[in-house]
Amino acid sequence: MDKLRERAAALLADGTVALVIGYEEGTNKPRPLFCHTAEDAGKLIYDSRCINNLAVYLTKKELMGTEKVAITATIPVLRSILQLSVENQLNEEKILVITVTEQGELKEFAGFAEIESYIADFQLKLSGKEQEIIEKLEGMTREERFEFWMKELSHCFKCYACRAACPLCYCTKCIVEENRPQWINPWAAPLANIEWHINRAMHMAGRCIGCGACGDACPLGIPIQLLTRKMMEDLGPEFGFVPGQPSKNGNALSTWKADDKENFIR
Amino acid sequence: MEIKYISKEGLNEWFSQIVKSGKRVYAPVRERGQVEFKRVQALSEVAEDYIQTTQSIKSSVFPRAEVLFSFEKENGKVAVEDFNPDAVKETVLWKVHPCDAAGFKPLTAIFNWDYKDKLYNTHLEKTTLVTFSCAKADNSCFCTSVNGGPGNTAGSDVQLTMMPEGGAIVEILTPKGEALIQLAVSAFEKDKGEDKSKYLVDVPKVFDVEEIKARLATAFDSPVWKEQSERCLGCGACAFVCPTCACFDIQEDAHGSKGKRIRCWDACGFSLFTLHTSGHNPRAVQSQRWRQRILHKFSYMPDRLSVLGCTGCGRCSRACPVDMNILEHLISIAKK
């Protein structure tokens, strides 16, 4: 941790970067921290309790400005950075990515390609509890599954914390805010809620990197991350990508290739 | 105000008489790892041993989505079906915390400011609040700093203070509360003269709200808003769990020749909230939206409605995905 603080302080002091995005101690758990000065860097922490996906800030113009920014990246943050870069949302020249290895060493990446080879060694794993719910869901009939999700999603009050916490929900105008035509009913009600969550999940198809930030952010404890997680598993074999690795094939539902095996479209 | 005592058995009897009376009873229930207000039939369903429900009781008077009126066009004529107050059922909210009951005062001020809102006022008239004073708090609670307290009775119709043996001190505060007691008069006993305050949790007062108000009067251009809001994600979790936030949007659900006009929750923290049709947004960045949230609650509402827009329930801090801790921010404003 001292090495991270020292390095961040040095980067800020010599003007290499204008901002370091990292974590600090919060009220009951770590929270995102924005260091503008070498002094701020003294508050940085980095440990297994740091679960906010900081990559969400990398597409916010008002925070990023024009100067170079450093980010302390956990594995999910590294995955998000790669996916954002595949989607042309990041300027490689303006971002310095730093991580702390499992051995506690500070590692600075020369570029996104180096992140990609580093991340290849890390498999995406579901927590035991999530795996348990997925198995339970797989054991259900179609009707039971629908009922499970209707019940869970009926609690949603559309605060959109799931969308706000997701690094890959970066649209400046979301489909739920479109009103000409209004694709999705914007109020909170069971049917309107399921419309929103199915749409969100579909927009994540082949793009979600499985960080679980959406589920962690939900104040009502709805396990929405399972929708996109399960879809990652299902889409993997069909669209040829590995869960947790960046997908260069784009959004599975908005791409088309001449050699797609389905022939209904030809 | 009248004070009585009720035993554990008496409480059960009273509760079952309330349910029997046909009123809908909502109380905190533990479900899916959370505690939320749900419709209940028996006292045994009511959750114990928790600090706070995730959501406030706001939705009972200001639902997440409510039909203002519906309409149908036929042969060139339009039939409008207005909101029907008679269809609103009598409701009892059981085991409400004093900070939630206090939230009805700012809500009432908002919904009667320049226009008396028929929907809100109907729900309010048909709602009876049975509050339980607080024996527990956590580090997000700050009711005493915003003129409330763990035993505050403002907004309550009846307040119970639970005693270790399972009985309770009963404070009957309003005619509505008296009517609820009348449902099971024999369940109540004479006041035992116990001091309620010894059963209340101690929530220390940590800032002076008048001081904050004075500082906010000149803080519009302060750099504090940007400093505090950098990590804010701009979601509406804080507003939606808040007992006093009342931003709403009006939407239309129309299909062919008929439809409904719906009022639904909105939040000033959303980037779209102030976006004009022209494309201009007077609150273009999150720091301006965060400033609006704080100024609205601690400056504009006290000025215009003579009521604070915060009851210190701490829900916004607990619900925030990135730990925007309002108490911490208010303390820092008080110190500036």
Coordinates of C-alpha atoms in Angstrom, one line a residue:
Chain A
M1 CA 0.0 0.0 0.0
D2 CA 2.9 2.4 0.8
K3 CA 4.3 1.7 -2.7
L4 CA 1.0 2.6 -4.3
R5 CA 0.7 5.8 -2.3
E6 CA 4.3 6.8 -3.0
R7 CA 4.0 6.1 -6.7
A8 CA 0.6 8.0 -7.0
A9 CA 2.1 10.9 -5.1
A10 CA 5.1 11.0 -7.4
L11 CA 2.9 10.9 -10.5
L12 CA 0.8 13.8 -9.3
A13 CA 3.8 15.8 -8.0
D14 CA 5.8 15.6 -11.3
G15 CA 2.7 16.3 -13.3
T16 CA 2.7 13.0 -15.2
V17 CA -1.0 12.7 -14.3
A18 CA -3.5 15.3 -13.2
L19 CA -5.7 12.8 -11.3
V20 CA -5.4 9.4 -9.7
I21 CA -8.6 7.4 -9.3
G22 CA -8.4 4.9 -6.5
Y23 CA -10.0 3.8 -3.2
E24 CA -10.1 5.2 0.3
E25 CA -11.6 4.0 3.5
G26 CA -15.3 4.9 3.5
T27 CA -18.0 4.8 6.2
N28 CA -18.3 1.0 6.5
K29 CA -16.3 -0.1 3.4
P30 CA -13.9 1.3 0.9
R31 CA -15.2 3.9 -1.6
P32 CA -13.8 5.6 -4.8
L33 CA -11.2 8.3 -4.2
F34 CA -10.1 11.1 -6.5
C35 CA -6.6 12.3 -5.8
H36 CA -5.7 15.7 -7.3
T37 CA -2.6 16.3 -5.2
A38 CA 0.3 14.3 -3.8
E39 CA -1.2 14.8 -0.4
D40 CA -4.5 13.2 -1.4
A41 CA -2.5 10.1 -2.4
G42 CA -1.8 9.4 1.2
K43 CA -5.5 8.3 1.6
L44 CA -5.2 5.5 -1.1
I45 CA -5.9 2.0 -0.1
Y46 CA -6.0 -1.2 -2.1
D47 CA -7.3 -4.5 -0.8
S48 CA -9.9 -7.2 -1.4
R49 CA -12.7 -5.0 0.1
C50 CA -12.3 -2.6 -2.8
I51 CA -15.2 -3.7 -5.0
N52 CA -16.5 -0.5 -6.8
N53 CA -15.7 -0.7 -10.5
L54 CA -13.7 2.5 -10.9
A55 CA -13.7 2.1 -14.7
V56 CA -17.2 3.7 -14.6
Y57 CA -15.5 7.1 -14.2
L58 CA -13.3 6.7 -17.2
T59 CA -16.1 7.7 -19.6
K60 CA -17.2 10.7 -17.6
K61 CA -16.1 13.8 -19.5
E62 CA -16.6 16.2 -16.5
L63 CA -14.1 14.1 -14.4
M64 CA -11.6 13.1 -17.1
G65 CA -10.8 16.5 -18.5
T66 CA -8.0 16.6 -21.0
E67 CA -5.0 15.6 -18.8
K68 CA -3.7 12.1 -18.3
V69 CA -5.3 10.2 -15.5
A70 CA -4.0 7.2 -13.5
I71 CA -6.3 4.5 -12.2
T72 CA -5.7 1.8 -9.6
A73 CA -7.3 -1.2 -11.2
T74 CA -8.6 -4.4 -9.7
I75 CA -9.1 -7.4 -12.1
P76 CA -12.8 -6.4 -12.9
V77 CA -11.6 -2.9 -13.6
L78 CA -8.9 -4.2 -15.9
R79 CA -11.5 -6.2 -17.7
S80 CA -13.7 -3.2 -18.0
I81 CA -10.9 -1.1 -19.4
L82 CA -10.2 -3.6 -22.1
Q83 CA -13.9 -3.9 -23.1
L84 CA -14.2 -0.1 -23.1
S85 CA -11.1 0.1 -25.3
V86 CA -12.6 -2.5 -27.7
E87 CA -15.6 -0.2 -28.0
N88 CA -13.4 2.8 -28.7
Q89 CA -14.4 4.6 -25.5
L90 CA -10.9 5.2 -24.1
N91 CA -7.8 7.1 -25.2
E92 CA -4.9 4.9 -24.4
E93 CA -2.5 7.8 -24.3
K94 CA -4.5 9.5 -21.6
I95 CA -4.8 6.6 -19.1
L96 CA -2.1 5.1 -16.9
V97 CA -3.3 1.8 -15.5
I98 CA -1.8 0.6 -12.2
T99 CA -2.6 -2.6 -10.4
V100 CA -1.3 -4.5 -7.4
T101 CA -0.5 -8.1 -8.1
E102 CA -1.4 -11.0 -5.9
Q103 CA 2.1 -10.9 -4.6
G104 CA 1.6 -7.3 -3.5
E105 CA 3.8 -5.8 -6.2
L106 CA 2.9 -2.6 -8.0
K107 CA 2.4 -3.1 -11.7
E108 CA 2.1 -0.3 -14.3
F109 CA 0.9 -1.3 -17.7
A110 CA 2.7 0.0 -20.8
G111 CA -0.6 -0.2 -22.7
F112 CA -3.9 -2.0 -23.1
A113 CA -2.2 -5.0 -24.9
E114 CA -0.2 -5.7 -21.8
I115 CA -3.4 -5.7 -19.7
E116 CA -4.9 -8.2 -22.1
S117 CA -2.0 -10.7 -21.7
Y118 CA -2.0 -10.1 -17.9
I119 CA -5.8 -10.7 -17.6
A120 CA -5.7 -13.9 -19.6
D121 CA -4.4 -15.7 -16.5
F122 CA -7.5 -14.8 -14.5
Q123 CA -10.7 -16.9 -14.8
L124 CA -14.0 -15.3 -14.1
K125 CA -15.6 -17.0 -11.1
L126 CA -19.0 -16.7 -9.7
S127 CA -19.4 -16.5 -5.9
G128 CA -20.7 -19.6 -4.2
K129 CA -24.0 -17.8 -3.5
E130 CA -24.5 -16.7 -7.1
Q131 CA -23.6 -20.1 -8.4
E132 CA -26.2 -21.5 -6.0
I133 CA -29.0 -19.3 -7.4
I134 CA -28.0 -20.0 -11.0
E135 CA -28.2 -23.7 -10.3
K136 CA -31.5 -23.3 -8.7
L137 CA -32.8 -21.3 -11.7
E138 CA -31.5 -23.9 -14.1
G139 CA -33.5 -26.5 -12.2
M140 CA -36.7 -24.5 -12.7
T141 CA -39.2 -24.8 -15.5
R142 CA -39.5 -21.9 -17.8
E143 CA -42.7 -20.7 -16.0
E144 CA -41.0 -20.9 -12.6
R145 CA -38.0 -19.0 -13.8
F146 CA -40.3 -16.3 -15.2
E147 CA -42.1 -16.1 -11.9
F148 CA -38.8 -15.9 -10.0
W149 CA -37.7 -12.9 -12.1
M150 CA -41.1 -11.2 -12.1
K151 CA -41.1 -11.4 -8.3
E152 CA -37.5 -10.1 -7.9
L153 CA -37.9 -7.4 -10.5
S154 CA -41.3 -6.2 -9.1
H155 CA -39.2 -4.8 -6.2
C156 CA -37.2 -2.5 -8.6
F157 CA -38.1 1.2 -8.1
K158 CA -36.0 2.3 -11.1
C159 CA -33.3 4.3 -9.3
Y160 CA -31.0 3.1 -12.1
A161 CA -28.1 2.5 -9.7
C162 CA -27.4 -0.7 -11.7
R163 CA -27.0 1.4 -14.8
A164 CA -25.0 4.2 -13.0
A165 CA -22.5 1.7 -11.5
C166 CA -21.9 -0.2 -14.7
P167 CA -18.8 0.9 -16.6
L168 CA -20.3 -0.4 -19.9
C169 CA -23.6 1.6 -19.5
Y170 CA -22.0 4.8 -20.8
C171 CA -24.6 6.0 -23.3
T172 CA -25.3 9.7 -22.9
K173 CA -28.9 9.0 -23.6
C174 CA -30.3 5.7 -22.4
I175 CA -33.1 3.8 -24.2
V176 CA -35.3 4.3 -21.1
E177 CA -35.0 8.1 -21.6
E178 CA -36.1 7.9 -25.3
N179 CA -39.6 9.2 -25.6
R180 CA -40.0 9.5 -29.4
P181 CA -40.9 6.7 -29.6
Q182 CA -41.0 5.6 -26.0
W183 CA -39.6 2.1 -26.2
I184 CA -39.8 1.3 -22.5
N185 CA -42.4 2.4 -19.9
P186 CA -40.4 4.6 -17.6
W187 CA -42.4 4.2 -14.4
A188 CA -41.8 1.5 -11.8
A189 CA -44.3 -1.4 -12.0
P190 CA -43.8 -5.1 -12.5
L191 CA -44.2 -5.2 -16.3
A192 CA -42.4 -1.9 -16.8
N193 CA -39.5 -3.1 -14.6
I194 CA -39.1 -6.4 -16.5
E195 CA -39.0 -4.4 -19.7
W196 CA -36.2 -2.3 -18.4
H197 CA -34.1 -5.2 -17.1
I198 CA -34.5 -7.3 -20.1
N199 CA -33.5 -4.4 -22.3
R200 CA -30.4 -3.7 -20.1
A201 CA -29.4 -7.3 -20.2
M202 CA -29.8 -7.5 -23.9
H203 CA -27.7 -4.4 -24.4
M204 CA -25.0 -6.2 -22.4
A205 CA -25.0 -9.3 -24.4
G206 CA -21.4 -10.1 -25.3
R207 CA -20.2 -7.0 -23.6
C208 CA -20.7 -7.6 -19.9
I209 CA -17.4 -8.4 -18.2
G210 CA -19.0 -9.9 -15.2
C211 CA -17.9 -7.5 -12.5
G212 CA -21.2 -7.6 -10.6
A213 CA -21.2 -3.9 -10.0
C214 CA -24.9 -3.7 -11.0
G215 CA -26.0 -6.2 -8.4
D216 CA -23.7 -4.6 -5.7
A217 CA -25.2 -1.2 -6.4
C218 CA -28.8 -2.3 -6.1
P219 CA -30.2 -0.9 -2.8
L220 CA -33.0 -3.4 -2.9
G221 CA -30.8 -6.5 -3.2
I222 CA -32.1 -7.7 -6.6
P223 CA -29.6 -10.1 -8.0
I224 CA -29.6 -8.5 -11.5
Q225 CA -26.0 -9.3 -12.2
L226 CA -27.2 -12.9 -12.7
L227 CA -29.1 -11.9 -15.8
T228 CA -25.9 -10.7 -17.6
R229 CA -23.7 -13.4 -16.0
K230 CA -25.9 -16.2 -17.2
M231 CA -26.1 -14.6 -20.7
M232 CA -22.3 -14.5 -20.8
E233 CA -22.2 -18.3 -20.2
D234 CA -24.9 -18.9 -22.8
L235 CA -23.4 -16.7 -25.4
G236 CA -19.8 -17.9 -25.0
P237 CA -20.0 -21.0 -27.1
E238 CA -22.4 -19.4 -29.7
F239 CA -20.4 -16.3 -30.3
G240 CA -16.9 -17.5 -29.5
F241 CA -15.7 -15.5 -26.6
V242 CA -14.5 -16.4 -23.1
P243 CA -16.4 -14.9 -20.1
G244 CA -14.2 -12.3 -18.4
Q245 CA -12.1 -11.6 -21.5
P246 CA -12.9 -8.7 -23.8
S247 CA -15.2 -9.4 -26.7
K248 CA -13.9 -8.1 -29.9
N249 CA -17.1 -9.3 -31.6
G250 CA -19.2 -6.4 -30.4
N251 CA -22.7 -6.6 -29.0
A252 CA -23.9 -10.1 -29.8
L253 CA -27.4 -8.8 -30.7
S254 CA -26.3 -6.0 -33.0
T255 CA -23.7 -7.7 -35.1
W256 CA -24.2 -9.8 -38.2
K257 CA -21.8 -11.8 -40.3
A258 CA -22.3 -13.5 -43.6
D259 CA -21.2 -16.9 -42.1
D260 CA -23.6 -16.8 -39.2
K261 CA -25.1 -20.2 -38.9
E262 CA -28.7 -19.1 -38.7
N263 CA -30.2 -18.8 -42.1
F264 CA -33.4 -17.0 -41.3
I265 CA -31.9 -13.7 -42.1
R266 CA -30.4 -14.7 -45.5
Chain B
M1 CA -52.1 13.5 24.8
E2 CA -52.9 10.4 26.9
I3 CA -50.5 7.8 28.0
K4 CA -51.4 4.1 28.6
Y5 CA -49.6 0.8 29.1
I6 CA -50.1 -2.3 27.0
S7 CA -48.8 -5.8 27.8
K8 CA -47.3 -8.2 25.3
E9 CA -50.6 -10.1 25.2
G10 CA -52.5 -6.8 24.9
L11 CA -50.4 -5.8 22.0
N12 CA -51.3 -9.0 20.2
E13 CA -55.0 -8.5 20.9
W14 CA -54.9 -4.9 19.7
F15 CA -53.0 -5.8 16.5
S16 CA -55.4 -8.6 15.6
Q17 CA -58.4 -6.2 16.2
I18 CA -56.8 -3.6 13.8
V19 CA -56.4 -6.3 11.1
K20 CA -60.0 -7.5 11.8
S21 CA -61.3 -4.0 11.4
G22 CA -60.6 -4.3 7.7
K23 CA -57.9 -1.6 7.6
R24 CA -54.9 -2.6 5.6
V25 CA -51.9 -3.0 7.9
Y26 CA -48.4 -2.5 6.6
A27 CA -45.4 -3.3 8.8
P28 CA -41.6 -4.1 8.4
V29 CA -41.2 -7.6 7.2
R30 CA -37.9 -9.5 6.6
E31 CA -37.8 -10.9 3.1
R32 CA -35.0 -11.6 0.6
G33 CA -32.4 -10.4 3.1
Q34 CA -34.0 -7.0 3.4
V35 CA -36.6 -5.4 5.8
E36 CA -39.4 -3.5 4.0
F37 CA -43.0 -2.5 4.7
K38 CA -45.3 -5.2 3.5
R39 CA -49.0 -5.9 4.1
V40 CA -49.3 -8.2 7.1
Q41 CA -52.0 -10.2 8.9
A42 CA -50.4 -11.1 12.2
L43 CA -47.9 -9.5 14.6
S44 CA -45.7 -12.6 14.2
E45 CA -44.9 -11.5 10.6
V46 CA -43.4 -8.3 11.8
A47 CA -39.6 -8.1 11.7
E48 CA -37.5 -7.6 14.8
D49 CA -33.9 -6.7 15.4
Y50 CA -33.1 -4.3 12.5
I51 CA -32.1 -0.7 12.4
Q52 CA -34.1 0.6 9.5
T53 CA -36.2 -0.6 6.5
T54 CA -34.3 0.0 3.2
Q55 CA -37.2 2.1 1.9
S56 CA -39.2 4.7 3.8
I57 CA -43.0 4.8 4.2
K58 CA -43.2 7.6 1.5
S59 CA -44.7 5.3 -1.1
S60 CA -47.9 4.8 1.1
V61 CA -48.8 8.5 0.5
F62 CA -46.8 9.1 -2.7
P63 CA -46.8 5.8 -4.7
R64 CA -43.9 5.0 -7.1
A65 CA -46.4 5.2 -10.0
E66 CA -50.0 6.4 -9.6
V67 CA -52.7 7.0 -12.1
L68 CA -53.9 10.6 -12.1
F69 CA -56.8 10.0 -14.4
S70 CA -57.6 7.8 -17.4
F71 CA -59.3 8.7 -20.6
E72 CA -61.1 7.1 -23.6
K73 CA -62.1 8.6 -26.9
E74 CA -65.2 7.3 -28.6
N75 CA -67.1 8.8 -31.5
G76 CA -65.4 12.1 -31.1
K77 CA -66.2 12.3 -27.4
V78 CA -63.6 12.0 -24.7
A79 CA -64.6 10.4 -21.4
V80 CA -62.3 11.1 -18.5
E81 CA -62.2 9.0 -15.4
D82 CA -60.7 11.0 -12.5
F83 CA -58.8 9.7 -9.5
N84 CA -61.4 8.3 -7.1
P85 CA -60.7 9.2 -3.4
D86 CA -63.3 6.6 -2.3
A87 CA -61.2 3.8 -3.7
V88 CA -58.4 4.6 -1.4
K89 CA -58.4 2.2 1.6
E90 CA -57.9 3.0 5.2
T91 CA -54.3 2.0 6.1
V92 CA -52.4 1.6 9.3
L93 CA -48.6 1.8 9.1
W94 CA -47.2 -0.2 12.0
K95 CA -43.7 0.1 13.6
V96 CA -42.7 3.2 11.8
H97 CA -39.6 5.0 13.1
P98 CA -40.0 8.6 14.3
C99 CA -37.7 9.8 11.4
D100 CA -40.2 8.4 8.9
A101 CA -43.2 9.9 10.6
A102 CA -41.4 13.2 10.6
G103 CA -41.0 12.9 6.9
F104 CA -44.7 13.4 6.3
K105 CA -44.5 17.1 7.4
P106 CA -42.2 18.1 4.5
L107 CA -44.1 15.9 2.1
T108 CA -47.4 17.6 3.1
A109 CA -45.8 21.0 2.7
I110 CA -44.6 20.1 -0.8
F111 CA -47.9 18.6 -1.9
N112 CA -49.9 21.6 -0.6
W113 CA -47.6 24.4 -1.5
D114 CA -49.4 26.2 -4.2
Y115 CA -52.0 23.5 -5.0
K116 CA -53.7 21.0 -2.7
D117 CA -52.8 17.7 -4.2
K118 CA -55.9 15.5 -4.1
L119 CA -54.1 12.2 -4.4
Y120 CA -51.5 12.9 -1.7
N121 CA -54.0 14.4 0.7
T122 CA -56.4 11.5 0.3
H123 CA -53.7 8.9 1.1
L124 CA -52.6 11.0 4.1
E125 CA -56.1 11.3 5.5
K126 CA -56.6 7.6 5.3
T127 CA -53.3 6.7 6.9
T128 CA -52.7 6.1 10.6
L129 CA -49.2 6.0 11.9
V130 CA -48.2 3.8 14.8
T131 CA -44.6 4.6 15.5
F132 CA -42.1 2.7 17.6
S133 CA -39.5 4.8 19.4
C134 CA -35.9 3.7 18.6
A135 CA -33.9 1.6 20.9
K136 CA -31.2 1.1 18.3
A137 CA -29.3 3.3 15.9
D138 CA -26.3 3.1 13.6
N139 CA -23.6 5.5 12.5
S140 CA -25.8 6.7 9.6
C141 CA -28.6 8.0 11.9
F142 CA -28.6 11.7 12.8
C143 CA -32.2 12.6 13.7
T144 CA -31.2 14.7 16.7
S145 CA -29.1 17.0 14.4
V146 CA -32.2 17.8 12.3
N147 CA -34.6 18.6 15.1
G148 CA -35.8 15.0 15.5
G149 CA -35.1 12.3 18.0
P150 CA -35.5 8.6 18.8
G151 CA -38.6 9.3 20.8
N152 CA -39.9 12.2 18.6
T153 CA -43.7 12.1 18.3
A154 CA -44.1 14.6 15.4
G155 CA -46.3 13.1 12.7
S156 CA -47.3 10.0 14.8
D157 CA -50.8 9.1 15.7
V158 CA -49.7 6.7 18.4
Q159 CA -46.2 6.0 19.6
L160 CA -45.1 2.9 21.4
T161 CA -42.0 2.6 23.5
M162 CA -41.2 -1.0 23.9
M163 CA -40.1 -2.2 27.3
P164 CA -37.8 -5.2 28.1
E165 CA -40.7 -7.5 29.2
G166 CA -42.5 -7.1 25.8
G167 CA -45.0 -4.5 26.9
A168 CA -45.0 -0.9 25.8
I169 CA -45.7 2.7 26.9
V170 CA -48.4 4.0 24.6
E171 CA -48.7 7.6 23.7
I172 CA -52.0 8.5 22.1
L173 CA -51.3 11.6 20.1
T174 CA -54.2 12.4 17.7
P175 CA -57.9 11.6 17.2
K176 CA -56.8 9.1 14.6
G177 CA -54.6 7.4 17.2
E178 CA -57.5 7.5 19.7
A179 CA -59.8 5.8 17.1
L180 CA -57.2 3.0 16.7
I181 CA -57.1 2.5 20.4
Q182 CA -60.9 2.2 20.5
L183 CA -60.7 -1.0 18.4
A184 CA -59.4 -2.8 21.5
V185 CA -59.9 -0.6 24.6
S186 CA -59.7 -3.5 27.0
A187 CA -56.2 -4.4 25.8
F188 CA -54.9 -1.2 27.3
E189 CA -54.0 -0.6 31.0
K190 CA -53.4 2.5 33.1
D191 CA -50.1 4.3 32.6
K192 CA -47.4 2.9 34.9
G193 CA -45.6 6.2 35.1
E194 CA -42.4 4.8 33.5
D195 CA -40.0 7.3 32.0
K196 CA -39.9 6.7 28.3
S197 CA -36.5 8.3 27.8
K198 CA -34.6 5.5 29.5
Y199 CA -35.6 3.1 26.8
L200 CA -34.4 5.3 23.9
V201 CA -31.1 5.0 22.1
D202 CA -28.7 7.9 22.4
V203 CA -28.2 9.6 19.0
P204 CA -25.6 12.3 19.6
K205 CA -26.2 15.7 18.0
V206 CA -23.3 16.3 15.6
F207 CA -24.1 19.5 13.8
D208 CA -26.2 22.6 14.1
V209 CA -28.7 22.8 11.4
E210 CA -29.1 26.6 11.7
E211 CA -25.4 27.0 11.2
I212 CA -25.6 24.8 8.1
K213 CA -28.5 26.9 6.7
A214 CA -26.5 30.1 7.3
R215 CA -23.4 28.7 5.5
L216 CA -25.5 27.4 2.6
A217 CA -26.9 30.9 2.0
T218 CA -23.6 32.0 0.5
A219 CA -22.3 28.6 -0.7
F220 CA -23.8 28.4 -4.2
D221 CA -20.5 29.0 -5.9
S222 CA -18.4 27.0 -3.4
P223 CA -15.9 24.5 -4.6
V224 CA -17.3 22.1 -2.0
W225 CA -19.9 20.7 -4.4
K226 CA -17.4 19.5 -6.8
E227 CA -15.2 18.1 -4.1
Q228 CA -18.0 16.2 -2.5
S229 CA -19.7 14.9 -5.6
E230 CA -16.8 13.6 -7.6
R231 CA -17.6 10.0 -6.8
C232 CA -21.4 10.4 -7.1
L233 CA -22.7 8.2 -9.9
G234 CA -25.8 10.2 -10.5
C235 CA -28.2 7.4 -9.7
G236 CA -31.5 8.0 -7.8
A237 CA -30.9 5.5 -5.0
C238 CA -30.6 8.3 -2.4
A239 CA -33.8 10.1 -3.6
F240 CA -35.9 6.9 -3.9
V241 CA -35.1 5.7 -0.3
C242 CA -35.5 9.2 1.1
P243 CA -38.7 9.8 3.2
T244 CA -39.0 13.4 2.0
C245 CA -37.7 13.5 -1.7
A246 CA -40.7 14.2 -3.8
C247 CA -39.5 14.8 -7.4
F248 CA -41.9 13.4 -9.9
D249 CA -42.5 13.0 -13.6
I250 CA -45.8 12.8 -15.4
Q251 CA -46.0 10.2 -18.1
E252 CA -48.7 9.0 -20.5
D253 CA -49.6 5.3 -21.0
A254 CA -51.7 5.5 -24.1
H255 CA -52.8 2.8 -26.5
G256 CA -55.0 3.7 -29.4
S257 CA -58.0 5.7 -28.3
K258 CA -57.5 5.2 -24.5
G259 CA -54.9 5.7 -22.0
K260 CA -53.8 6.9 -18.5
R261 CA -51.8 9.8 -17.2
I262 CA -49.3 8.5 -14.6
R263 CA -47.3 10.3 -11.9
C264 CA -44.1 8.5 -11.1
W265 CA -40.9 9.1 -9.1
D266 CA -38.1 11.1 -10.5
A267 CA -34.8 12.4 -9.0
C268 CA -33.0 15.7 -9.3
G269 CA -29.8 13.7 -9.3
F270 CA -30.6 12.3 -12.8
S271 CA -29.0 14.2 -15.7
L272 CA -32.2 14.2 -17.6
F273 CA -34.2 15.8 -14.8
T274 CA -33.5 19.4 -15.9
L275 CA -32.8 18.8 -19.5
H276 CA -34.7 21.3 -21.6
T277 CA -36.4 20.6 -24.9
S278 CA -33.8 23.0 -26.5
G279 CA -31.0 20.7 -25.4
H280 CA -29.8 23.1 -22.8
N281 CA -29.4 21.7 -19.3
P282 CA -29.1 24.3 -16.5
R283 CA -27.7 21.6 -14.2
A284 CA -25.3 20.1 -16.7
V285 CA -22.9 18.4 -14.4
Q286 CA -23.2 16.1 -11.3
S287 CA -21.7 18.6 -8.9
Q288 CA -24.6 21.0 -9.7
R289 CA -27.1 18.3 -9.2
W290 CA -25.5 17.3 -5.8
R291 CA -25.6 21.0 -4.8
Q292 CA -29.3 21.1 -5.7
R293 CA -30.0 18.0 -3.5
I294 CA -28.3 19.6 -0.4
L295 CA -29.6 23.1 -1.0
H296 CA -33.1 22.0 -1.6
K297 CA -33.3 20.1 1.7
F298 CA -31.4 22.5 3.9
S299 CA -31.9 25.9 2.4
Y300 CA -34.8 26.2 -0.1
M301 CA -37.3 24.1 1.8
P302 CA -36.7 25.8 5.2
D303 CA -36.9 29.2 3.4
R304 CA -40.0 28.6 1.3
L305 CA -41.9 26.0 3.3
S306 CA -40.6 26.5 6.8
V307 CA -39.6 22.9 7.1
L308 CA -36.4 20.9 6.7
G309 CA -36.2 18.4 3.9
C310 CA -34.3 15.9 5.9
T311 CA -35.2 13.8 8.9
G312 CA -31.8 12.2 9.6
C313 CA -32.9 8.7 8.8
G314 CA -29.6 7.9 7.1
R315 CA -31.1 5.8 4.3
C316 CA -29.4 7.8 1.5
S317 CA -26.0 7.0 3.1
R318 CA -26.9 3.3 3.5
A319 CA -28.2 2.9 0.0
C320 CA -25.5 4.7 -1.9
P321 CA -23.3 2.4 -4.0
V322 CA -20.3 4.7 -3.6
D323 CA -20.8 5.8 0.0
M324 CA -21.9 9.4 -0.5
N325 CA -22.3 9.9 3.3
I326 CA -24.6 12.9 3.8
L327 CA -23.8 13.2 7.5
E328 CA -20.1 13.5 6.7
H329 CA -20.8 16.1 4.0
L330 CA -23.0 18.1 6.3
I331 CA -20.4 18.1 9.0
S332 CA -17.8 19.3 6.6
I333 CA -20.2 22.1 5.4
A334 CA -20.8 23.1 9.1
K335 CA -17.0 23.4 9.6
K336 CA -16.1 25.4 6.4

